[in-house]
Amino acid sequence: MAKYKRILLKLSGEALAGDVGYGVSSDIVLSVAQDIKQVVDSGVEIAVVIGGGNIFRGVAGATNGFSRTAGDNIGMLATLINSITLAETLKKIGVDARVMNAFSADKVAEYFTVENALRHLKKGRVVIISGGTGNPFFTTDTAAALRCAELGCDIFFKATKVDGIYDKDPKKFDDAIKFDEITHDEALKRQLKIMDLTAFSLCLDNRLEILVFELLKKGNILRAVNGEKIGTTVKKG
């Protein structure tokens, strides 16, 4: 039995690249699509926001002489590429999906409005929201937190390469300790890098519960929807 009725799933762009580290792995996208299908089949409404770091990062572009605005605009286009890829993969396995973009791209995506997104969700369609907030200087985490609040989602799922939140980087420190649960306030005090401060502030201000878990462990999205103990939950204080 699903614990939630409507979720916002934030996917890491880098996770879609697999071991190569860039581009899109068709095997990984198919696996993620199959996991999303399980959620849809359980009757849960799902909106998805995907990062674009597997293709381009706006901040990294600045180091190559790009303006931050130009770099972020390219990054927003990268999220659109990832979103179309996931939508087409979902359709191939029988899941109705719509790409809704934060800026006009009417040849390939609908323009995002809350009203139309809710209409799609209520019809059982997966809504994949691309283009970030439509503005430079905002991350896709911030866009995901914004859409989560706008659409009245029950929880913010942040699916990444790691299996939860640690007190320090588990890749660098063998003694890193994983949290099963933590409050927003405690996460702030500990300066845990769950997401950028703007995104986290949106979650805090709107009392959005966050669940951070490993994307590429098969079946994890459905486990999260069913309320199983995976990853780390950032709870309302």
XYZ file of N, CA, C and O in Angstrom, residues 9-18 28 32 49 51 57 140-141 156-166 170-171 178 193-195 210-218 220-221 230-232:
192
model
N 9.781 13.520 -7.794
C 11.020 12.744 -7.883
C 12.081 13.566 -8.589
O 11.936 13.904 -9.766
N 13.149 13.906 -7.884
C 14.284 14.617 -8.476
C 15.363 13.598 -8.804
O 15.859 12.892 -7.932
N 15.705 13.517 -10.093
C 16.712 12.573 -10.551
C 18.015 13.295 -10.841
O 18.019 14.369 -11.461
N 19.111 12.688 -10.442
C 20.429 13.220 -10.756
C 20.752 12.948 -12.227
O 20.649 11.816 -12.698
N 21.126 13.995 -12.954
C 21.536 13.812 -14.344
C 22.756 12.918 -14.444
O 22.842 12.055 -15.322
N 23.700 13.097 -13.511
C 24.926 12.299 -13.523
C 24.635 10.807 -13.377
O 25.308 9.965 -13.967
N 23.603 10.477 -12.604
C 23.270 9.071 -12.397
C 22.831 8.405 -13.698
O 23.063 7.206 -13.900
N 22.222 9.175 -14.599
C 21.768 8.619 -15.877
C 22.926 8.288 -16.814
O 22.755 7.555 -17.782
N 24.100 8.836 -16.514
C 25.262 8.603 -17.373
C 25.937 7.269 -17.092
O 26.685 6.760 -17.934
N 25.689 6.713 -15.908
C 26.346 5.460 -15.553
C 27.831 5.654 -15.303
O 28.290 6.746 -14.947
N 20.336 2.441 -18.212
C 19.952 3.070 -16.945
C 18.612 3.784 -17.083
O 17.741 3.684 -16.206
N 15.295 3.014 -14.851
C 14.586 4.052 -14.094
C 13.131 4.126 -14.551
O 12.212 4.230 -13.728
N 11.655 15.763 -11.962
C 12.582 16.806 -12.391
C 13.959 16.160 -12.518
O 14.412 15.474 -11.603
N 18.117 16.603 -13.468
C 19.242 17.505 -13.658
C 19.858 17.330 -15.038
O 19.494 16.426 -15.792
N 27.118 21.535 -17.170
C 26.876 22.253 -15.920
C 27.181 23.726 -16.135
O 28.269 24.088 -16.579
N 18.658 22.861 -10.482
C 17.499 21.982 -10.686
C 16.948 21.488 -9.351
O 15.764 21.138 -9.271
N 17.763 21.455 -8.304
C 17.233 21.144 -6.968
C 16.235 22.222 -6.536
O 15.178 21.927 -5.968
N 9.301 15.183 -1.206
C 10.345 15.440 -2.199
C 11.308 14.246 -2.160
O 12.028 14.054 -1.183
N 11.320 13.433 -3.214
C 12.268 12.327 -3.339
C 13.487 12.828 -4.103
O 13.366 13.260 -5.251
N 14.662 12.753 -3.476
C 15.911 13.117 -4.146
C 16.708 11.838 -4.378
O 17.309 11.298 -3.449
N 16.665 11.347 -5.621
C 17.321 10.083 -5.964
C 18.687 10.371 -6.576
O 18.784 11.065 -7.597
N 19.740 9.857 -5.947
C 21.109 10.220 -6.323
C 21.980 8.977 -6.450
O 21.497 7.854 -6.456
N 23.289 9.215 -6.510
C 24.249 8.108 -6.585
C 24.527 7.499 -5.218
O 25.069 6.398 -5.122
N 24.197 8.220 -4.140
C 24.485 7.735 -2.790
C 23.207 7.235 -2.130
O 22.104 7.541 -2.575
N 23.382 6.459 -1.043
C 22.230 5.790 -0.424
C 21.651 6.546 0.763
O 20.920 5.980 1.571
N 21.982 7.831 0.882
C 21.441 8.617 1.980
C 22.340 9.794 2.318
O 23.237 10.159 1.548
N 22.109 10.381 3.483
C 22.869 11.543 3.943
C 23.838 11.097 5.033
O 23.449 10.394 5.969
N 25.079 11.534 4.913
C 26.127 11.183 5.875
C 26.667 12.441 6.543
O 26.503 13.550 6.014
N 31.142 9.849 2.381
C 31.479 8.434 2.595
C 32.507 7.896 1.604
O 33.131 6.861 1.856
N 32.699 8.606 0.493
C 33.699 8.169 -0.482
C 35.111 8.522 -0.035
O 36.074 7.905 -0.463
N 25.945 7.431 8.556
C 24.719 7.704 7.812
C 23.573 8.012 8.775
O 23.432 7.374 9.812
N 25.380 18.959 3.264
C 25.164 19.411 1.883
C 24.158 18.499 1.179
O 24.485 17.692 0.321
N 22.892 18.655 1.562
C 21.821 17.858 0.972
C 21.475 18.405 -0.407
O 21.261 17.667 -1.362
N 21.404 19.716 -0.497
C 21.147 20.443 -1.739
C 21.583 21.871 -1.507
O 21.985 22.226 -0.393
N 11.812 15.539 2.907
C 12.744 15.121 1.855
C 13.212 13.697 2.145
O 13.503 13.366 3.302
N 13.285 12.874 1.123
C 13.875 11.549 1.255
C 15.000 11.423 0.242
O 14.779 11.545 -0.966
N 16.211 11.211 0.734
C 17.381 11.035 -0.119
C 17.716 9.544 -0.159
O 17.893 8.915 0.888
N 17.781 8.980 -1.372
C 18.067 7.550 -1.488
C 18.791 7.261 -2.799
O 18.890 8.114 -3.680
N 19.271 6.033 -2.926
C 20.040 5.618 -4.096
C 19.115 5.311 -5.267
O 18.221 4.468 -5.164
N 19.349 5.973 -6.387
C 18.493 5.806 -7.559
C 18.654 4.438 -8.209
O 17.668 3.800 -8.597
N 19.886 3.982 -8.339
C 20.152 2.839 -9.210
C 19.979 1.476 -8.538
O 20.258 0.451 -9.155
N 19.504 1.457 -7.305
C 19.152 0.185 -6.684
C 17.739 -0.167 -7.118
O 16.781 0.525 -6.804
N 17.615 -1.271 -7.852
C 16.352 -1.627 -8.490
C 15.209 -1.697 -7.479
O 15.324 -2.311 -6.426
N 13.927 0.785 -5.753
C 14.004 1.725 -4.633
C 12.902 2.786 -4.664
O 12.435 3.224 -3.610
N 12.496 3.213 -5.848
C 11.469 4.259 -5.914
C 10.156 3.736 -5.341
O 9.493 4.417 -4.548
N 14.368 3.225 3.716
C 15.557 3.331 2.868
C 16.057 4.770 2.936
O 15.316 5.692 3.269
N 17.335 4.959 2.594
C 17.885 6.291 2.520
C 17.812 7.069 3.820
O 17.835 6.505 4.910
N 17.705 8.380 3.690
C 17.618 9.282 4.836
C 16.429 10.215 4.660
O 16.267 10.826 3.608
